[in-house]
XYZ file of C-alpha atoms in Angstrom:
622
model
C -27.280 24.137 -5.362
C -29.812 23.879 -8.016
C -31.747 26.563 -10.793
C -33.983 25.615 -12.567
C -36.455 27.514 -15.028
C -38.771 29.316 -12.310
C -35.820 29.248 -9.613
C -33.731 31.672 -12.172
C -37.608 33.958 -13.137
C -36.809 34.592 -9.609
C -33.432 35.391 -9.110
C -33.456 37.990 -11.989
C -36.757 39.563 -10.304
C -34.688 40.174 -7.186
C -31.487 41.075 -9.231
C -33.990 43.836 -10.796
C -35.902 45.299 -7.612
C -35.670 48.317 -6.823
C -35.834 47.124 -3.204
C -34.255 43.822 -3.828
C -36.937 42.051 -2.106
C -40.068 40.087 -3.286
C -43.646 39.000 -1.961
C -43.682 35.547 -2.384
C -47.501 35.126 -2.596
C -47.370 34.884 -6.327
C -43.980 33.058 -6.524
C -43.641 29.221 -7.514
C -43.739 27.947 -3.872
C -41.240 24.875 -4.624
C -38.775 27.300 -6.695
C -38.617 29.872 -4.085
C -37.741 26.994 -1.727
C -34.846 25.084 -3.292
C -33.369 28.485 -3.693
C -33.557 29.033 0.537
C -32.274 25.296 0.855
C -29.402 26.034 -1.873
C -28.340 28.809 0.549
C -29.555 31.979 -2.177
C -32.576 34.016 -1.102
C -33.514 34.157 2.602
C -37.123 35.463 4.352
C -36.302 38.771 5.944
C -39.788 38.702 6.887
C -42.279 35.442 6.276
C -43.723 37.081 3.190
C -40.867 38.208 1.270
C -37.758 36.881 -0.210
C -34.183 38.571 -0.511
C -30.945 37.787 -2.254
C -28.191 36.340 0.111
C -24.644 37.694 -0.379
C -23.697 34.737 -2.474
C -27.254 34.683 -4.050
C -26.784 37.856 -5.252
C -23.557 37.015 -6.966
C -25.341 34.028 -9.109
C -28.069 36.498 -9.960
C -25.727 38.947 -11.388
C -23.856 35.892 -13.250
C -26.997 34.789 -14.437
C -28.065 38.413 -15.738
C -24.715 38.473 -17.370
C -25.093 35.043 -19.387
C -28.720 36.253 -20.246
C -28.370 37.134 -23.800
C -25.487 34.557 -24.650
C -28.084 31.534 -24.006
C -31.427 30.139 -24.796
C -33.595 32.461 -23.382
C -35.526 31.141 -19.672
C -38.698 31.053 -20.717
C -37.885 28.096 -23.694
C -36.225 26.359 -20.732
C -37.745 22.948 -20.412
C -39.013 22.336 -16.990
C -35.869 19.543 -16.299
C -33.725 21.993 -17.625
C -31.057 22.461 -14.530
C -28.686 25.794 -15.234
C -26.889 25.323 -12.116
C -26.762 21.751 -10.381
C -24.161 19.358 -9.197
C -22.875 17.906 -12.117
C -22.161 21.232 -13.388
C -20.792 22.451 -10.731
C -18.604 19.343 -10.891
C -17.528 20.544 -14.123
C -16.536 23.239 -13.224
C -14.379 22.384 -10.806
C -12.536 20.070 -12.850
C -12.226 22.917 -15.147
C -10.745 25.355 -12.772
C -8.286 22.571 -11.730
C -6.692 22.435 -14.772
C -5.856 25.889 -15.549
C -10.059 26.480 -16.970
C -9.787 24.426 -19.945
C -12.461 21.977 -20.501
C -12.292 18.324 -22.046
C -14.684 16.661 -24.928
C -17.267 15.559 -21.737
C -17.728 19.130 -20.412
C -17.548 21.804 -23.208
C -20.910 21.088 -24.765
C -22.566 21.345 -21.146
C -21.207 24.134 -20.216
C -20.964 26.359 -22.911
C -24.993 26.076 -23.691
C -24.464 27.486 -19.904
C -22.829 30.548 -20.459
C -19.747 28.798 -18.330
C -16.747 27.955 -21.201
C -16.175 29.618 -24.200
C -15.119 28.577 -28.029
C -11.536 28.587 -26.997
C -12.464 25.844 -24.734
C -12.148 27.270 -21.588
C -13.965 28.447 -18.201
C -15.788 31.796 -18.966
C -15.490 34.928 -15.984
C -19.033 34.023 -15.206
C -18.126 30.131 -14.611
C -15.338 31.565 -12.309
C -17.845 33.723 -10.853
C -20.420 30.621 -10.283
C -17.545 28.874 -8.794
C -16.566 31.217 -5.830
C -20.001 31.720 -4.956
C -21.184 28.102 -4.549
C -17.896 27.760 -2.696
C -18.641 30.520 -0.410
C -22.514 29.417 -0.031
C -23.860 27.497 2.984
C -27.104 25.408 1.851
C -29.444 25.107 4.591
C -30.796 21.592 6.217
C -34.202 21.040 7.001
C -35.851 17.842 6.406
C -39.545 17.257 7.831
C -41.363 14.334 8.316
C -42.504 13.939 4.890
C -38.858 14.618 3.208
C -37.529 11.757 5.759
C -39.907 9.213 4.410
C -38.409 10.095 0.883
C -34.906 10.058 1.749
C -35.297 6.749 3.880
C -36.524 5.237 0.655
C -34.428 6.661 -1.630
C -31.688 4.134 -2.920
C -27.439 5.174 -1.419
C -26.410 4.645 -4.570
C -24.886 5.151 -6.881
C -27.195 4.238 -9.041
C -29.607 5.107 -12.196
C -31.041 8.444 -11.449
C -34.685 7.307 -12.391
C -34.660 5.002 -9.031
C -35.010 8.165 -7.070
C -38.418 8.729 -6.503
C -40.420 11.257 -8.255
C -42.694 12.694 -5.141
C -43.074 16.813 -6.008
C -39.877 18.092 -5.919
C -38.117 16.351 -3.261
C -35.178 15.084 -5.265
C -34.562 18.913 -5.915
C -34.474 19.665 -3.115
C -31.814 17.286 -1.727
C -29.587 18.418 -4.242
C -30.155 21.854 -3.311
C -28.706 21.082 0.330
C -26.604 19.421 -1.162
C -27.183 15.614 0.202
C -27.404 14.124 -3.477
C -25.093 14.250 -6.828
C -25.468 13.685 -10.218
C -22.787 12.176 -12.577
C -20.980 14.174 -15.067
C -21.815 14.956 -17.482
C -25.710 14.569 -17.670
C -27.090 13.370 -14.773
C -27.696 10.251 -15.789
C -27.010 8.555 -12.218
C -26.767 9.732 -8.608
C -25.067 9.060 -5.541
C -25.939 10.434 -1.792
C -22.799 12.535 -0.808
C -21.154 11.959 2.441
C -23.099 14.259 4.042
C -26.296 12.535 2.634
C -25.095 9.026 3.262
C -25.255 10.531 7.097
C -28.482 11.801 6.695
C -29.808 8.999 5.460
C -27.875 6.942 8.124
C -29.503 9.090 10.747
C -33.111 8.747 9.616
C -32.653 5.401 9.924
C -32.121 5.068 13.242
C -34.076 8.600 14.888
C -36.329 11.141 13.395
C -39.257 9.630 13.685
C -42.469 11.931 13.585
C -45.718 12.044 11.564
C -45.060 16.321 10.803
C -42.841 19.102 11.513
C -39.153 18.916 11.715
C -37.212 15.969 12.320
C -33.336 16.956 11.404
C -32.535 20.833 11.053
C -29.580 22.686 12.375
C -31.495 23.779 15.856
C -31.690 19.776 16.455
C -28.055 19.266 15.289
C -27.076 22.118 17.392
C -29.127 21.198 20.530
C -27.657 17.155 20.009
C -24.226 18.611 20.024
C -24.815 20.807 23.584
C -26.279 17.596 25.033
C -22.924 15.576 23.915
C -20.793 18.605 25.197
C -22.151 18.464 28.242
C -24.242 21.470 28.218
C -27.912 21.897 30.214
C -30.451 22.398 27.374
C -33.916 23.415 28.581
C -36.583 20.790 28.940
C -38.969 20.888 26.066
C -36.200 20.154 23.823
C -35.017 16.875 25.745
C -38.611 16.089 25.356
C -38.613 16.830 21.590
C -35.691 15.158 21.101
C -36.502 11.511 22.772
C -39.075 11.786 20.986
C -37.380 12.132 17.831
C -35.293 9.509 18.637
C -32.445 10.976 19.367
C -32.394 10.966 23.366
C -33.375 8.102 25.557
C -32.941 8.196 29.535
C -33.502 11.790 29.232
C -29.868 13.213 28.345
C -27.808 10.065 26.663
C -27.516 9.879 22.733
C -29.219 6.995 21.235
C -27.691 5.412 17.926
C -29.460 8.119 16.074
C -27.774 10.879 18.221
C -24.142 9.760 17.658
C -24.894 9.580 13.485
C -26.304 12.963 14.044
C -23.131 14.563 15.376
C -21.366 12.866 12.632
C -23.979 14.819 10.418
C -23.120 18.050 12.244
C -19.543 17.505 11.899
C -19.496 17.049 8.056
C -21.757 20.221 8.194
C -19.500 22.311 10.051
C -16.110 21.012 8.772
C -16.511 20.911 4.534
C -13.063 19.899 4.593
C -11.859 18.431 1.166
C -10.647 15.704 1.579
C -7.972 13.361 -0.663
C -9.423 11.055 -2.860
C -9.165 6.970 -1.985
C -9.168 4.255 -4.426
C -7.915 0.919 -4.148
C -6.594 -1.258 -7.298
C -5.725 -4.842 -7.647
C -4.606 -7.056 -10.669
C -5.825 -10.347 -11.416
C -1.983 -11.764 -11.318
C -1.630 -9.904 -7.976
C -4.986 -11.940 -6.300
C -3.007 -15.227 -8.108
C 0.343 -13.814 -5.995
C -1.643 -13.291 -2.686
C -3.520 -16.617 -3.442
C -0.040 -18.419 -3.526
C 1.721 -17.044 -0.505
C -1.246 -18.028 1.729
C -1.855 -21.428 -0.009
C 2.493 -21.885 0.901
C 1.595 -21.063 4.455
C -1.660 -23.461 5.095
C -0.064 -26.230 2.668
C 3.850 -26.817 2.758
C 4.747 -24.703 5.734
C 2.409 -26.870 8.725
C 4.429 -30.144 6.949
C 7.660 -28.459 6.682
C 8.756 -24.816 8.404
C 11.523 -24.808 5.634
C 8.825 -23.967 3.528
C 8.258 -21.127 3.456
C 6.795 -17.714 1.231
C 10.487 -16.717 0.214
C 10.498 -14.616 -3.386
C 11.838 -18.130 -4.825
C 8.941 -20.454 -3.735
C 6.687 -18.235 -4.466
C 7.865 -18.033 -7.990
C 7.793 -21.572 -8.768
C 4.622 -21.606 -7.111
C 3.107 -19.034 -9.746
C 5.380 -20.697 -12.947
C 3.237 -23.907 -12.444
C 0.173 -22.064 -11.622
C 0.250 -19.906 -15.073
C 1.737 -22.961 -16.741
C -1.392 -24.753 -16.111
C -3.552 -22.138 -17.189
C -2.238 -21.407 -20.586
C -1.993 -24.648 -21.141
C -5.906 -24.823 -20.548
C -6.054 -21.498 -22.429
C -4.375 -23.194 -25.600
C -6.682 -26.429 -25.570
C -9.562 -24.124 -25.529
C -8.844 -21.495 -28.261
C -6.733 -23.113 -30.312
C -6.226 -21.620 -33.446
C -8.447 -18.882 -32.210
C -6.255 -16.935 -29.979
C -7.328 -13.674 -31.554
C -10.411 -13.468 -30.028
C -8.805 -13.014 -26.594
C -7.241 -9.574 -25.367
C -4.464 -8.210 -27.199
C -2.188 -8.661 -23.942
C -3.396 -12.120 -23.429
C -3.169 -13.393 -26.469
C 0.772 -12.298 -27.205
C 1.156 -14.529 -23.604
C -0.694 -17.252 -24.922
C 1.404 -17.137 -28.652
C 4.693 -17.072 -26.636
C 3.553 -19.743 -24.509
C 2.932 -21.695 -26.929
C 6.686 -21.471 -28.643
C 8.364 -21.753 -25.802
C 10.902 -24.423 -24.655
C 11.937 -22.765 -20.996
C 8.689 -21.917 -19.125
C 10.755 -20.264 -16.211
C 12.265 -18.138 -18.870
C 8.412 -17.497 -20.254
C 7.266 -16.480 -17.140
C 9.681 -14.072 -16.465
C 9.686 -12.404 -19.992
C 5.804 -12.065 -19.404
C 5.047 -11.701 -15.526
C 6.856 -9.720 -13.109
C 6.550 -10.767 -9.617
C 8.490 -8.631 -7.633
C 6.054 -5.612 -8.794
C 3.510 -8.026 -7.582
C 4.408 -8.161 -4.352
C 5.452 -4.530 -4.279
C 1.905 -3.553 -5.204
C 0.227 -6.118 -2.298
C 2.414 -4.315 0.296
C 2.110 -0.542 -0.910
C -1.850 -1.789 -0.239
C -1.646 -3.302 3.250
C -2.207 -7.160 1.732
C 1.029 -8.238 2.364
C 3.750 -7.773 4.877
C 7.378 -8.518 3.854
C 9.417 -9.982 6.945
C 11.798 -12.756 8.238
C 12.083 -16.338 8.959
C 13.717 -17.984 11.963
C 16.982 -18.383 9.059
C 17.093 -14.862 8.562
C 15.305 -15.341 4.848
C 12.674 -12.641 3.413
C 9.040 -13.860 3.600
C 5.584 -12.760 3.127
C 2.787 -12.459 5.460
C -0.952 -12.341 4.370
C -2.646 -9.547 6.770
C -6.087 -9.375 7.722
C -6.774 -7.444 5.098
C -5.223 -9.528 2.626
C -7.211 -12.625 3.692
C -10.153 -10.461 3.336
C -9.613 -10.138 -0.129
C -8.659 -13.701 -0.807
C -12.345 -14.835 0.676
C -14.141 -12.433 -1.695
C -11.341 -13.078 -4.378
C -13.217 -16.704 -5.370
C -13.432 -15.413 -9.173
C -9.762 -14.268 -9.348
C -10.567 -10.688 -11.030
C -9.103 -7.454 -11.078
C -10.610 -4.706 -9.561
C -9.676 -0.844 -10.906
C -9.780 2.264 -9.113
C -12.135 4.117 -11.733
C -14.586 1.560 -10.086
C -13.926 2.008 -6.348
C -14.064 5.403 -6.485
C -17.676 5.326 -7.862
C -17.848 4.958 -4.247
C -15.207 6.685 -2.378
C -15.447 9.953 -4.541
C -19.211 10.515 -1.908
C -16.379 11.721 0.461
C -15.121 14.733 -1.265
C -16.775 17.838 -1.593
C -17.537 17.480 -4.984
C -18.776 14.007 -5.355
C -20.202 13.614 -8.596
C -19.466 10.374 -10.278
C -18.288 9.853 -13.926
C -21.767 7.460 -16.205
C -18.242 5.431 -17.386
C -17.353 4.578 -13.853
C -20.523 3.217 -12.969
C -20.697 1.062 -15.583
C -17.206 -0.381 -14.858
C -17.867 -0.725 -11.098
C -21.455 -2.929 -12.490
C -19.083 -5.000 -14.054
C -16.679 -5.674 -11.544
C -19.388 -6.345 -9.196
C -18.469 -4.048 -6.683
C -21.939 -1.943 -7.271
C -25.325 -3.302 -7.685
C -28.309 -2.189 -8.737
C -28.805 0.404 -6.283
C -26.079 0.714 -3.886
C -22.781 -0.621 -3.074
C -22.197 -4.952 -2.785
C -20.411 -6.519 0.008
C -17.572 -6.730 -2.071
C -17.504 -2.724 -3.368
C -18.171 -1.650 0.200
C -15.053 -4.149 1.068
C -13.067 -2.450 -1.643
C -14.170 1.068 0.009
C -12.687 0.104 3.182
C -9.896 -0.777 1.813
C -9.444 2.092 -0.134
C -9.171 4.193 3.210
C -6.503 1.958 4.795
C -2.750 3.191 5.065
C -0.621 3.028 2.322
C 3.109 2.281 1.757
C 4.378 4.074 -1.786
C 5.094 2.393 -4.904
C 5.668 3.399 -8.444
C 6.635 1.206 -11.203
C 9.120 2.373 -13.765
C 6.305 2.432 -16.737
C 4.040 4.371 -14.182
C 6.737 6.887 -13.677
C 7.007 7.513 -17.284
C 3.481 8.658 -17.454
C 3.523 10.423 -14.371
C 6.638 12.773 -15.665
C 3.394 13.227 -18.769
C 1.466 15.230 -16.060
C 2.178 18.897 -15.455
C 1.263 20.165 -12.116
C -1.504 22.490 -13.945
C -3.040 18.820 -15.014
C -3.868 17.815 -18.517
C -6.878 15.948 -20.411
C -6.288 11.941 -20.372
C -7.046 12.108 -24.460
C -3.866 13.805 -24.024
C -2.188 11.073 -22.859
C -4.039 8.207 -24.299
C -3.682 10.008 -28.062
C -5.297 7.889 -30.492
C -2.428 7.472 -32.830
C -1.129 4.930 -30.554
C -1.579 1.097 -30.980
C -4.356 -0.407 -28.479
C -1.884 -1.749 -26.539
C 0.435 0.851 -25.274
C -3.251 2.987 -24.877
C -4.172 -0.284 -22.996
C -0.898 -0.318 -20.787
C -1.261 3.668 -20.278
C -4.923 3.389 -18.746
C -3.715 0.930 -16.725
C -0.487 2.787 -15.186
C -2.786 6.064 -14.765
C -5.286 3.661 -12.867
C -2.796 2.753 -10.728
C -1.174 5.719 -9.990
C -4.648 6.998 -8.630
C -5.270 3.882 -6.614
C -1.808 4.772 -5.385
C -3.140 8.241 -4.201
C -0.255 10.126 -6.834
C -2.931 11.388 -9.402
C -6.636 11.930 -9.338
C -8.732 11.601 -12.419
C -11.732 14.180 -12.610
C -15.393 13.060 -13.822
C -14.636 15.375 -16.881
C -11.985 13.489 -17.959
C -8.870 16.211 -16.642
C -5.685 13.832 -14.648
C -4.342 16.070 -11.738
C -1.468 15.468 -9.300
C -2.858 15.189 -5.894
C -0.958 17.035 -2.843
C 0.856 13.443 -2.353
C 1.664 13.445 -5.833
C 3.457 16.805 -5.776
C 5.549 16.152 -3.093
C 6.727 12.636 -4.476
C 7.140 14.457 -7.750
C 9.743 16.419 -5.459
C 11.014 14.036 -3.698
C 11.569 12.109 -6.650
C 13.283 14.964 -8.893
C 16.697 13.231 -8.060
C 16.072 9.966 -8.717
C 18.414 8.968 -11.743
C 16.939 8.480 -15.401
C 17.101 4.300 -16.041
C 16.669 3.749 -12.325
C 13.851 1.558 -12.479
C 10.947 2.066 -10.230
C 11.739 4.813 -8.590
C 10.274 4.628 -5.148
C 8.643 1.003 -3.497
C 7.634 -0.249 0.043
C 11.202 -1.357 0.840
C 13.160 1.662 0.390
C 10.215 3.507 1.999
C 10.715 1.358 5.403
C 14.354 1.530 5.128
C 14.345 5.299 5.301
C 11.645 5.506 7.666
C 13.893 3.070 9.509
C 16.807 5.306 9.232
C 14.786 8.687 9.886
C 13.106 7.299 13.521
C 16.648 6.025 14.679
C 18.624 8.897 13.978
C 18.717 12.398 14.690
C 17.589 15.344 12.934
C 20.069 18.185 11.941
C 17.819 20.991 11.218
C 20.238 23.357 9.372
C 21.359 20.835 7.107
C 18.001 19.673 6.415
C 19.232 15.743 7.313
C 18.529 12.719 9.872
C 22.067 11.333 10.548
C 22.565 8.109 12.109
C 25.415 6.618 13.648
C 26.960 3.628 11.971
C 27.128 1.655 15.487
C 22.555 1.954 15.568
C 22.509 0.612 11.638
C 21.289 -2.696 13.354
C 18.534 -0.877 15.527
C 17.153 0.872 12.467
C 17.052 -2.990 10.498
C 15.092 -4.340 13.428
C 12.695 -1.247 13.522
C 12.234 -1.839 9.909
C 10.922 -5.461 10.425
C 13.229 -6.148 7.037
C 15.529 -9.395 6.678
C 19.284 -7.501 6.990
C 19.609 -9.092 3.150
C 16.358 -7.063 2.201
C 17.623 -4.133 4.660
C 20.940 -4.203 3.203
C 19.817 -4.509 -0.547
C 17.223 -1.289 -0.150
C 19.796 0.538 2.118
C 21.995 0.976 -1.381
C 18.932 1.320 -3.675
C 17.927 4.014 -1.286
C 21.056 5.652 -1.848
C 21.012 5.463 -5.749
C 17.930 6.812 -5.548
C 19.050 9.644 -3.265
C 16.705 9.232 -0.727
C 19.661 8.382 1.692
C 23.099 9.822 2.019
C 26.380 8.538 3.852
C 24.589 7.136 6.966
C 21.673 9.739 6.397
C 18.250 10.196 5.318
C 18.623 14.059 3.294
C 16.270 16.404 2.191
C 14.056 13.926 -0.922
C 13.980 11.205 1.489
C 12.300 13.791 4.453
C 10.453 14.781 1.702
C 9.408 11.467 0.499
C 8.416 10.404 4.066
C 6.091 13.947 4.413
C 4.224 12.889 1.529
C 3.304 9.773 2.569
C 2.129 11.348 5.967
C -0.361 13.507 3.771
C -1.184 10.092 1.139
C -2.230 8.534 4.807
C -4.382 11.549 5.974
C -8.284 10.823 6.985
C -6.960 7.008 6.635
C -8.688 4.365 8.674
């Protein structure tokens, strides 16, 4: 959806008419038509215009903001009263119980949408339901598929798109483009753009007319369905591409029903991130370099928690040692964190003792599995061990650098798949950074990151990251909230990174605006962790979670009581379903129980509830 200067001339003409319709001979021809694309006036008749329902909803909210903003006609031509990014705001907004943050007050109030209390005016909430309740229209011609076929994915700098009448406009009004909060400075093609764009690679080809509309789409889906459709349109549609061998879907077919899909679903969907730390690519590193080194020599050799530590204690002994001969007496110009690691290093007598005062691994390896990198198992002498998975060799061969990747970066990408899918400018400057964007679109490495981000997930909260997740009310708050600036830059620094976390995790999501949310998984982990003592430690990790999945899929469900009993004699069927050493069973089995997730020889009502939510973290997964 998109109103600009002429676009809104318009809507208050209709919202005045006596008749509520308009010739449109003396109308601003590209105005009147990103309102039809954006789903607000319609053609009862080829030379007039009329509100739609939803149309005539904005019109009255624009009527009623009139007087409280600049007035239209000192509207500069780029001037965008409704667009994505504000719509985007909005959202966030309404999330949070309609207050806004620092990044979206300014923007919205010269809008008529918040107020000087800070919060989401009637008219905002207005703007809100109707865009919600709008369907944009798609129709792309020939020309507007040459544009869109060399149009950048993105994200990237919004002056890359372009500038060809007002095409871009009119992608945004159907809604196949976004622009980042909170001024448009860069743009990404939504999911439902990214399979437009997709399909125009592969069909559409023509020199005029129509080349992907809803007739098309609808016609495409028939033919996949089965269904006869009448000759000239199996001719028009090999043509286009779409069809070859009269009735079989080419390449361009098949993306087209995934276009027609997106269209006719609009489900929201979760938001995926992925997170790694640089110490957690050194762990991975190490448990693959104790398989392909010691393990072909020896098989006693192998990834146990122990080896792998004094793996990693000579590995960070080495490079603080290199750290100190290069700084010297100059240790201050390092990070903050670093450069406490690098003093204590440096008086230190019992490195083993250093490392574990500085580095903790089991949260390492914790945070590998909840991700699908690692796989905690069992040797041939019953002793816990680590596996590298496919995925976690994947990352080693792009992991050459050894640097941490954040979720406020991967979701520059993955954030296309939700409804609202405007990026944050801060984002995309971290995601440059980490190399995981480029210049105009994603790099091998982001789009690995992506994937990733869409795998299954095992749940895992550290005890720090539970701390500031009790912070979060389930109406949300603003991160300057909890990253006040009377604190020292390095509990702000440890904060950023346990919220980051937590949303790679899938527990929170952070909005563009700057708002923190608990997702759907985080609410129900919030419940299922309400029991969990005060002091426990981390309150929920991929052990426990298998053990009481374990437990749950060998035993039986008692419906009243709201519990999965097992017998004591099947104990050893649930430790081999687990894939768990029976030390690591046995150790997890009691944490579990601390942690009331498990009862005597049960799995009760936090641990069913615990299990549920991970079902909905692993929803729309790969």
């Amino acid at each position: 959806m998109i109103i600009k200067k002429e676009a809104a001339k318009i809507l208050l003409a209709l919202h005045r008419s006596d008749d509520k319709t308009i010739d449109v001979a003396k109308l601003n021809t590209e105005a009147v038509e990103e309102l039809n694309l954006s789903g607000l006036v319609r053609f009862p008749i080829p030379a007039k215009i009329e509100l739609t329902y939803t149309g005539a909803i904005v019109a009255d909210v624009l009527a009623r903001v009139e007087d409280k903003i600049e007035k239209i006609e000192d509207w500069k031509e780029s001037f965008k009263w409704v667009s994505s990014e504000v719509i985007a705001m909005i959202d966030a907004a309404a999330k949070n119980k309609n207050k806004t943050t620092k990044v979206s007050q300014e923007p919205l109030a010269i809008r008529g949408f918040a107020d000087e209390k800070g919060e989401l005016t009637q008219e905002a909430l207005d703007l809100y339901d109707a865009y919600m309740k709008t369907e944009p229209e798609l129709v792309i011609d020939a020309k507007l598929a040459e544009y869109i076929r060399k149009s950048p994915m993105g994200p990237t700098d919004a002056h890359y798109l372009p500038i060809e009448g007002n095409n871009k406009d009119l992608l945004e009004a159907m809604r196949l483009i976004a622009y980042s909060v909170p001024h448009g400075d860069y743009f990404t093609f939504t999911e439902l753009g990214q399979a437009v764009k997709e399909t125009l690679t592969l069909a559409g080809w023509a020199n005029e007319g129509a080349v992907l509309d809803l007739s098309i789409l609808e016609s495409i889906a028939a033919i996949a369905d089965g269904e006869e459709v009448d000759v000239e349109t199996e001719i028009e549609l090999e043509a286009l591409g779409y069809l070859h061998d009269v009735d079989t879907l080419s390449k361009g077919g098949l993306k087209a029903l995934e276009v027609y899909r997106i269209l006719k679903d609009r489900v929201e969907k979760p938001l995926k991130s992925f997170a790694i730390e640089k110490e957690e690519v050194e762990t991975l590193k190490t448990i693959q370099k104790i398989w392909e080194e010691k393990y072909p020599s020896n098989p006693e050799e192998t990834p146990t928690f122990d080896e792998i530590k004094r793996e990693l204690v000579d590995r960070k002994v080495r490079e603080y040692k290199k750290i100190l001969e290069k700084y010297g007496r100059r240790l201050d110009e390092m990070p903050k964190k670093k450069q406490e690691i690098a003093k204590k290093f440096g008086e230190a007598k019992d490195m083993l003792k250093w490392f574990e005062e500085n580095f903790d691994l089991r949260e390492y390896l914790y945070s590998l599995e909840a991700f699908g990198l690692i796989s905690e198992g069992e040797d041939s002498k019953g002793r816990a061990i680590y596996y590298v998975t496919d995925a976690g060799r994947r990352v080693i061969e792009d992991q050459m650098d050894e640097r941490s990747i954040h979720s406020w970066s991967v979701k520059t990408l993955t954030i296309s798949n939700k409804i609202f899918s405007s990026p944050n400018k801060e984002w995309i400057l971290e995601a440059r950074k980490e190399r995981i964007l480029g210049t105009f679109e994603p790099s091998a490495s982001g789009l690995l990151y992506e994937e990733l981000a869409c795998n299954e997930k095992m749940p895992f909260m550290t005890r720090f990251e539970a701390d500031i997740f009790k912070m979060i009310p389930d109406s949300g708050m603003a991160c300057e909230e909890i990253l006040d600036e009377s604190l020292g830059e390095e509990e702000r620094t440890r904060r950023i990174e346990a919220l980051d976390k937590l949303e790679a995790k899938g527990f929170i999501e952070i909005l563009p605006d700057g708002h923190v949310i608990e997702t759907e998984y985080g609410k129900l982990m919030d419940e299922a962790m309400s029991a969990v003592p005060s002091g426990f430690g981390a309150p929920i990790n991929p052990t426990i979670y298998r053990v009481v999945k374990a437990i749950a899929e060998t035993g039986s469900m008692y419906v009243k009581e709201q519990k999965v009993r097992i017998m004591p004699q099947n104990i050893k069927e649930a430790i081999k379903k687990s894939g768990l050493s029976k030390e690591s069973f046995e150790k997890a089995y009691v944490a579990a129980r601390e942690a009331k997730y498990l009862g005597q020889n049960s799995v009760n009502e936090a641990g069913l509830k615990m299990l549920e939510a991970v079902e909905k973290l692993n929803a729309y997964c790969n």
